[in-house]
Amino acid sequence: MRRRLLALLGPTVLVPTLAACGAVGADDSDGPSVVASFYPLQYVAERVAGDHADVEALTSPGQEPHDLELTFKRTVEVAEADVVVFLSGFQPAVDDAVEQGGSEHVVDAADVADLRPAAESEEEHASHADEEAHDHGALDPHFWLDPTRLAKVADAVEQQLAEADPDHADDYAANLAALQDDLTALDDDLMSGLEDCRVDTIVVSHNAFAYFAERYGLHVESINGMTPDAEPSPAHLAQLSDLIETEGITTVFSETLATRELADTLAGELGLGTAVLDPVEGLADAGSDDDYLSLMRGNLAAIQEANECT
């Protein structure tokens, strides 16, 4: 472990700092220490670990996960963790910490969730078309909005926890089975609840919902593109306005952790209603009573109302 930290931060910085602040990120419990990079992965890790481990989340409630930067404390937590659960390509700071930390038990959701290519908007393409490293093979990270893909990640988390802590392998397997039952029930509810809708298109702030739309037979149109801070062009907004009129769309969806300004402006100009569709990238605040299952069912109810589903 000390060698991993020395490689990560260097001997002249690490030793006096750790001596001054104690065992940063250490877990006093008998179970494995687990780090998860952002909320959906935290939820899975907590459900599978149960009472045998405290899961440290690198992304705090209310924080936009795309913008995550790691503090020294968080970097050490990654290096010292027995099990790390993350999504490569989504949070570069986490990718760097995992690469340098060298944990023996790592779950990269990108390896098991069957990611699909990202649908890049014209604005996003133009913003980096001149970059030497511009890659048209980029993958859409938002797999967790399809519960069946999240279930695959849960399988991988259970496997790594059992390897790290074989004494509690039976408990991890039982916890996984309970989680899989919940995810299957959620998938069934979404499938049946969105089967018959007058409108089959949703207009959202940023395109986090491609996996969701693919799984449940919807079409998704985004205002901002793949990232929340992308700026739509006037031509894109004009096309979107035409689509809304043609399809008889009544609602523009904003989201929980990003600005609602563009969604509210578009809805106001077209005389449409607004509602919230949560991309479930994180909880709104630390005191929230919601979890992954309740947020996803909230999304179901919002779409059913907006798209007149029966």
Short mmCIF file of C-alpha atoms in Angstrom, two decimals:
data_model
loop_
_atom_site.label_atom_id
_atom_site.label_comp_id
_atom_site.label_asym_id
_atom_site.label_seq_id
_atom_site.Cartn_x
_atom_site.Cartn_y
_atom_site.Cartn_z
CA MET A 1 0.00 0.00 0.00
CA ARG A 2 2.77 2.45 0.88
CA ARG A 3 4.44 1.76 -2.48
CA ARG A 4 1.18 2.60 -4.26
CA LEU A 5 0.91 5.92 -2.45
CA LEU A 6 4.57 6.76 -3.03
CA ALA A 7 4.10 6.19 -6.74
CA LEU A 8 0.96 8.34 -6.68
CA LEU A 9 2.16 11.37 -4.75
CA GLY A 10 5.91 11.14 -4.21
CA PRO A 11 7.86 10.45 -0.99
CA THR A 12 8.67 14.03 -0.10
CA VAL A 13 4.98 15.01 -0.04
CA LEU A 14 3.28 11.92 1.27
CA VAL A 15 5.03 10.93 4.46
CA PRO A 16 4.83 14.18 6.45
CA THR A 17 1.29 14.89 5.21
CA LEU A 18 -0.09 11.53 6.27
CA ALA A 19 1.66 11.77 9.59
CA ALA A 20 0.00 15.10 10.24
CA CYS A 21 -3.55 14.13 9.27
CA GLY A 22 -3.69 10.48 10.23
CA ALA A 23 -4.79 7.61 7.99
CA VAL A 24 -6.73 9.58 5.39
CA GLY A 25 -9.52 7.52 3.87
CA ALA A 26 -8.88 4.55 6.13
CA ASP A 27 -11.80 2.28 6.99
CA ASP A 28 -11.91 1.15 10.63
CA SER A 29 -14.44 -1.61 9.94
CA ASP A 30 -13.52 -5.25 9.40
CA GLY A 31 -14.93 -5.20 5.88
CA PRO A 32 -13.30 -3.92 2.69
CA SER A 33 -13.00 -0.22 1.97
CA VAL A 34 -14.98 0.72 -1.14
CA VAL A 35 -14.84 3.86 -3.27
CA ALA A 36 -17.44 4.71 -5.94
CA SER A 37 -16.96 7.59 -8.34
CA PHE A 38 -20.53 8.94 -8.60
CA TYR A 39 -24.06 8.21 -7.44
CA PRO A 40 -25.41 5.32 -9.57
CA LEU A 41 -22.22 3.35 -8.90
CA GLN A 42 -22.37 4.32 -5.23
CA TYR A 43 -25.95 3.03 -5.05
CA VAL A 44 -24.99 -0.33 -6.53
CA ALA A 45 -21.94 -0.67 -4.31
CA GLU A 46 -23.93 0.16 -1.17
CA ARG A 47 -26.68 -2.30 -2.02
CA VAL A 48 -24.26 -5.14 -2.72
CA ALA A 49 -21.91 -4.39 0.20
CA GLY A 50 -24.73 -4.12 2.72
CA ASP A 51 -23.45 -3.84 6.29
CA HIS A 52 -19.98 -5.15 5.51
CA ALA A 53 -18.48 -1.96 4.06
CA ASP A 54 -18.91 1.79 4.08
CA VAL A 55 -18.89 3.11 0.51
CA GLU A 56 -17.13 6.43 -0.01
CA ALA A 57 -18.56 8.50 -2.87
CA LEU A 58 -16.12 10.73 -4.71
CA THR A 59 -18.92 12.95 -6.05
CA SER A 60 -20.88 14.75 -3.33
CA PRO A 61 -24.68 15.25 -3.42
CA GLY A 62 -25.58 18.33 -5.43
CA GLN A 63 -22.30 18.24 -7.35
CA GLU A 64 -22.28 17.96 -11.15
CA PRO A 65 -20.28 14.75 -11.75
CA HIS A 66 -18.91 15.82 -15.14
CA ASP A 67 -16.93 18.59 -13.42
CA LEU A 68 -15.39 16.53 -10.62
CA GLU A 69 -11.90 17.40 -9.42
CA LEU A 70 -10.35 15.26 -6.69
CA THR A 71 -8.93 16.67 -3.48
CA PHE A 72 -5.82 15.18 -1.93
CA LYS A 73 -8.01 13.30 0.56
CA ARG A 74 -10.14 11.79 -2.19
CA THR A 75 -7.08 10.82 -4.20
CA VAL A 76 -5.68 8.95 -1.21
CA GLU A 77 -9.04 7.23 -0.67
CA VAL A 78 -8.85 5.86 -4.21
CA ALA A 79 -5.29 4.68 -3.66
CA GLU A 80 -6.11 2.95 -0.37
CA ALA A 81 -9.45 1.40 -1.34
CA ASP A 82 -9.82 -2.36 -1.45
CA VAL A 83 -12.49 -2.03 -4.15
CA VAL A 84 -12.90 0.85 -6.62
CA VAL A 85 -16.02 1.28 -8.78
CA PHE A 86 -15.81 3.90 -11.54
CA LEU A 87 -16.66 4.65 -15.16
CA SER A 88 -13.64 5.31 -17.34
CA GLY A 89 -13.95 8.21 -19.76
CA PHE A 90 -16.57 10.00 -17.65
CA GLN A 91 -14.50 11.75 -14.96
CA PRO A 92 -10.87 12.24 -16.07
CA ALA A 93 -9.64 13.03 -12.55
CA VAL A 94 -10.94 9.66 -11.35
CA ASP A 95 -9.39 7.87 -14.31
CA ASP A 96 -5.99 9.32 -13.37
CA ALA A 97 -6.35 8.38 -9.70
CA VAL A 98 -7.39 4.81 -10.51
CA GLU A 99 -4.54 4.37 -12.98
CA GLN A 100 -1.98 5.53 -10.44
CA GLY A 101 -3.56 3.96 -7.37
CA GLY A 102 -3.20 0.33 -8.39
CA SER A 103 -6.09 -1.22 -6.44
CA GLU A 104 -6.34 -4.98 -6.97
CA HIS A 105 -10.15 -4.98 -7.18
CA VAL A 106 -11.46 -2.48 -9.72
CA VAL A 107 -14.82 -2.40 -11.48
CA ASP A 108 -14.80 -0.23 -14.59
CA ALA A 109 -18.44 0.03 -15.61
CA ALA A 110 -17.34 0.79 -19.16
CA ASP A 111 -16.06 -2.79 -19.42
CA VAL A 112 -19.36 -4.44 -18.54
CA ALA A 113 -22.24 -2.05 -19.34
CA ASP A 114 -22.09 -2.47 -23.14
CA LEU A 115 -21.66 1.24 -23.88
CA ARG A 116 -22.90 2.62 -27.19
CA PRO A 117 -21.38 5.38 -29.35
CA ALA A 118 -22.39 8.89 -28.38
CA ALA A 119 -24.69 10.79 -30.69
CA GLU A 120 -22.76 14.00 -31.20
CA SER A 121 -24.67 17.14 -32.10
CA GLU A 122 -23.50 19.50 -34.85
CA GLU A 123 -22.61 22.10 -32.21
CA GLU A 124 -20.46 19.67 -30.24
CA HIS A 125 -18.71 18.51 -33.41
CA ALA A 126 -17.93 22.07 -34.46
CA SER A 127 -16.60 22.95 -31.00
CA HIS A 128 -13.69 20.50 -31.29
CA ALA A 129 -13.47 19.61 -34.98
CA ASP A 130 -9.94 21.08 -35.21
CA GLU A 131 -8.57 19.15 -32.24
CA GLU A 132 -5.92 16.60 -33.16
CA ALA A 133 -7.38 14.08 -30.71
CA HIS A 134 -10.97 14.52 -31.92
CA ASP A 135 -12.44 11.02 -31.72
CA HIS A 136 -15.70 10.03 -33.39
CA GLY A 137 -15.58 6.78 -31.43
CA ALA A 138 -16.53 8.42 -28.11
CA LEU A 139 -18.98 6.45 -26.02
CA ASP A 140 -22.15 7.61 -24.31
CA PRO A 141 -21.53 7.18 -20.55
CA HIS A 142 -25.14 7.39 -19.31
CA PHE A 143 -25.79 3.64 -19.26
CA TRP A 144 -27.38 3.59 -15.78
CA LEU A 145 -30.65 4.99 -17.14
CA ASP A 146 -31.18 1.49 -18.51
CA PRO A 147 -31.59 -0.68 -15.38
CA THR A 148 -30.57 -3.82 -17.27
CA ARG A 149 -27.15 -2.32 -17.96
CA LEU A 150 -26.79 -1.22 -14.33
CA ALA A 151 -27.57 -4.81 -13.35
CA LYS A 152 -24.47 -5.96 -15.27
CA VAL A 153 -22.34 -3.57 -13.25
CA ALA A 154 -23.89 -4.91 -10.04
CA ASP A 155 -22.74 -8.40 -11.03
CA ALA A 156 -19.17 -7.14 -11.44
CA VAL A 157 -19.26 -5.31 -8.10
CA GLU A 158 -20.41 -8.46 -6.31
CA GLN A 159 -17.59 -10.45 -7.88
CA GLN A 160 -14.91 -7.99 -6.78
CA LEU A 161 -16.32 -7.65 -3.26
CA ALA A 162 -16.41 -11.42 -2.87
CA GLU A 163 -12.80 -11.67 -4.01
CA ALA A 164 -11.70 -8.89 -1.67
CA ASP A 165 -13.69 -10.28 1.28
CA PRO A 166 -14.40 -14.00 0.75
CA ASP A 167 -15.64 -14.45 4.33
CA HIS A 168 -18.80 -12.53 3.40
CA ALA A 169 -19.21 -13.80 -0.15
CA ASP A 170 -22.57 -15.42 0.61
CA ASP A 171 -23.93 -12.15 1.95
CA TYR A 172 -22.77 -10.25 -1.11
CA ALA A 173 -24.47 -12.81 -3.34
CA ALA A 174 -27.72 -12.48 -1.38
CA ASN A 175 -27.55 -8.68 -1.52
CA LEU A 176 -26.94 -8.84 -5.26
CA ALA A 177 -29.97 -11.08 -5.74
CA ALA A 178 -32.18 -8.60 -3.86
CA LEU A 179 -30.85 -5.71 -5.93
CA GLN A 180 -31.37 -7.61 -9.17
CA ASP A 181 -34.98 -8.29 -8.16
CA ASP A 182 -35.52 -4.55 -7.61
CA LEU A 183 -33.92 -3.63 -10.93
CA THR A 184 -35.99 -6.23 -12.77
CA ALA A 185 -39.19 -4.89 -11.19
CA LEU A 186 -38.19 -1.34 -12.16
CA ASP A 187 -37.50 -2.42 -15.73
CA ASP A 188 -40.88 -4.15 -15.92
CA ASP A 189 -42.65 -1.04 -14.62
CA LEU A 190 -40.90 1.21 -17.11
CA MET A 191 -41.56 -1.15 -20.00
CA SER A 192 -45.29 -1.49 -19.27
CA GLY A 193 -45.73 2.15 -18.18
CA LEU A 194 -44.32 3.56 -21.43
CA GLU A 195 -45.78 1.01 -23.81
CA ASP A 196 -48.76 3.08 -24.94
CA CYS A 197 -48.16 6.85 -25.16
CA ARG A 198 -49.72 9.45 -27.46
CA VAL A 199 -46.29 11.08 -27.90
CA ASP A 200 -43.15 8.97 -28.13
CA THR A 201 -40.59 11.82 -28.14
CA ILE A 202 -39.08 13.58 -25.13
CA VAL A 203 -37.25 16.92 -25.28
CA VAL A 204 -34.54 17.13 -22.62
CA SER A 205 -31.83 19.56 -21.51
CA HIS A 206 -28.85 17.37 -22.45
CA ASN A 207 -28.71 14.02 -24.12
CA ALA A 208 -28.34 11.73 -21.14
CA PHE A 209 -31.35 9.62 -22.09
CA ALA A 210 -30.31 7.68 -25.20
CA TYR A 211 -30.06 4.33 -23.35
CA PHE A 212 -33.39 4.99 -21.64
CA ALA A 213 -35.08 5.89 -24.92
CA GLU A 214 -33.62 2.87 -26.71
CA ARG A 215 -34.75 0.48 -24.00
CA TYR A 216 -38.30 1.79 -23.71
CA GLY A 217 -39.16 2.68 -27.30
CA LEU A 218 -38.88 6.47 -27.10
CA HIS A 219 -37.13 9.11 -29.17
CA VAL A 220 -35.06 11.75 -27.43
CA GLU A 221 -34.17 15.24 -28.60
CA SER A 222 -31.77 17.36 -26.56
CA ILE A 223 -31.36 21.11 -26.33
CA ASN A 224 -27.71 21.13 -25.23
CA GLY A 225 -26.25 17.96 -26.73
CA MET A 226 -24.23 15.37 -24.80
CA THR A 227 -22.93 17.73 -22.09
CA PRO A 228 -24.98 20.11 -19.93
CA ASP A 229 -22.89 23.16 -20.82
CA ALA A 230 -22.97 22.79 -24.63
CA GLU A 231 -24.53 25.79 -26.38
CA PRO A 232 -27.20 25.05 -29.02
CA SER A 233 -27.12 26.99 -32.27
CA PRO A 234 -30.11 29.04 -33.53
CA ALA A 235 -30.50 26.51 -36.36
CA HIS A 236 -30.75 23.63 -33.90
CA LEU A 237 -33.33 25.48 -31.81
CA ALA A 238 -35.36 26.21 -34.95
CA GLN A 239 -35.32 22.52 -35.92
CA LEU A 240 -36.32 21.59 -32.40
CA SER A 241 -39.22 24.03 -32.48
CA ASP A 242 -40.47 22.51 -35.75
CA LEU A 243 -40.23 19.01 -34.28
CA ILE A 244 -42.15 20.03 -31.17
CA GLU A 245 -44.98 21.44 -33.29
CA THR A 246 -45.06 18.44 -35.64
CA GLU A 247 -45.04 15.83 -32.86
CA GLY A 248 -47.50 17.65 -30.63
CA ILE A 249 -45.04 17.76 -27.75
CA THR A 250 -46.39 19.58 -24.70
CA THR A 251 -43.46 19.55 -22.28
CA VAL A 252 -39.78 20.46 -22.19
CA PHE A 253 -37.79 18.62 -19.54
CA SER A 254 -35.07 20.25 -17.50
CA GLU A 255 -32.96 18.35 -14.99
CA THR A 256 -31.96 18.45 -11.37
CA LEU A 257 -28.27 19.40 -11.25
CA ALA A 258 -27.92 21.63 -14.34
CA THR A 259 -29.29 25.05 -15.23
CA ARG A 260 -32.90 25.20 -16.39
CA GLU A 261 -32.52 28.46 -18.28
CA LEU A 262 -32.56 27.11 -21.84
CA ALA A 263 -35.37 24.64 -21.17
CA ASP A 264 -37.48 27.36 -19.53
CA THR A 265 -36.75 29.80 -22.36
CA LEU A 266 -37.67 27.34 -25.09
CA ALA A 267 -40.84 26.30 -23.29
CA GLY A 268 -41.83 29.91 -22.69
CA GLU A 269 -41.36 30.92 -26.32
CA LEU A 270 -43.43 27.97 -27.56
CA GLY A 271 -46.11 28.07 -24.87
CA LEU A 272 -45.15 24.64 -23.49
CA GLY A 273 -45.09 23.23 -20.01
CA THR A 274 -41.93 22.27 -18.15
CA ALA A 275 -41.11 19.33 -15.93
CA VAL A 276 -38.03 17.69 -14.44
CA LEU A 277 -36.50 14.51 -15.83
CA ASP A 278 -33.68 13.39 -13.58
CA PRO A 279 -30.57 11.89 -15.28
CA VAL A 280 -29.80 10.28 -11.91
CA GLU A 281 -26.20 11.42 -12.01
CA GLY A 282 -26.38 12.39 -8.35
CA LEU A 283 -28.69 13.17 -5.47
CA ALA A 284 -29.80 16.78 -5.14
CA ASP A 285 -28.64 17.05 -1.53
CA ALA A 286 -27.28 14.94 1.30
CA GLY A 287 -30.61 14.88 3.11
CA SER A 288 -32.58 13.51 0.16
CA ASP A 289 -34.90 10.57 0.83
CA ASP A 290 -34.65 9.54 -2.82
CA ASP A 291 -32.57 6.73 -4.24
CA TYR A 292 -31.96 5.33 -7.71
CA LEU A 293 -35.24 3.40 -7.74
CA SER A 294 -37.42 6.29 -6.61
CA LEU A 295 -35.77 8.76 -9.01
CA MET A 296 -36.30 6.41 -11.93
CA ARG A 297 -39.95 5.90 -10.99
CA GLY A 298 -40.28 9.67 -10.73
CA ASN A 299 -39.02 9.88 -14.31
CA LEU A 300 -41.61 7.32 -15.34
CA ALA A 301 -44.43 9.35 -13.80
CA ALA A 302 -43.19 12.57 -15.40
CA ILE A 303 -43.05 11.06 -18.89
CA GLN A 304 -46.40 9.34 -18.49
CA GLU A 305 -48.02 12.69 -17.69
CA ALA A 306 -46.22 14.69 -20.36
CA ASN A 307 -46.62 12.14 -23.16
CA GLU A 308 -50.15 11.06 -22.22
CA CYS A 309 -49.36 7.40 -21.59
CA THR A 310 -52.10 4.99 -20.61
#
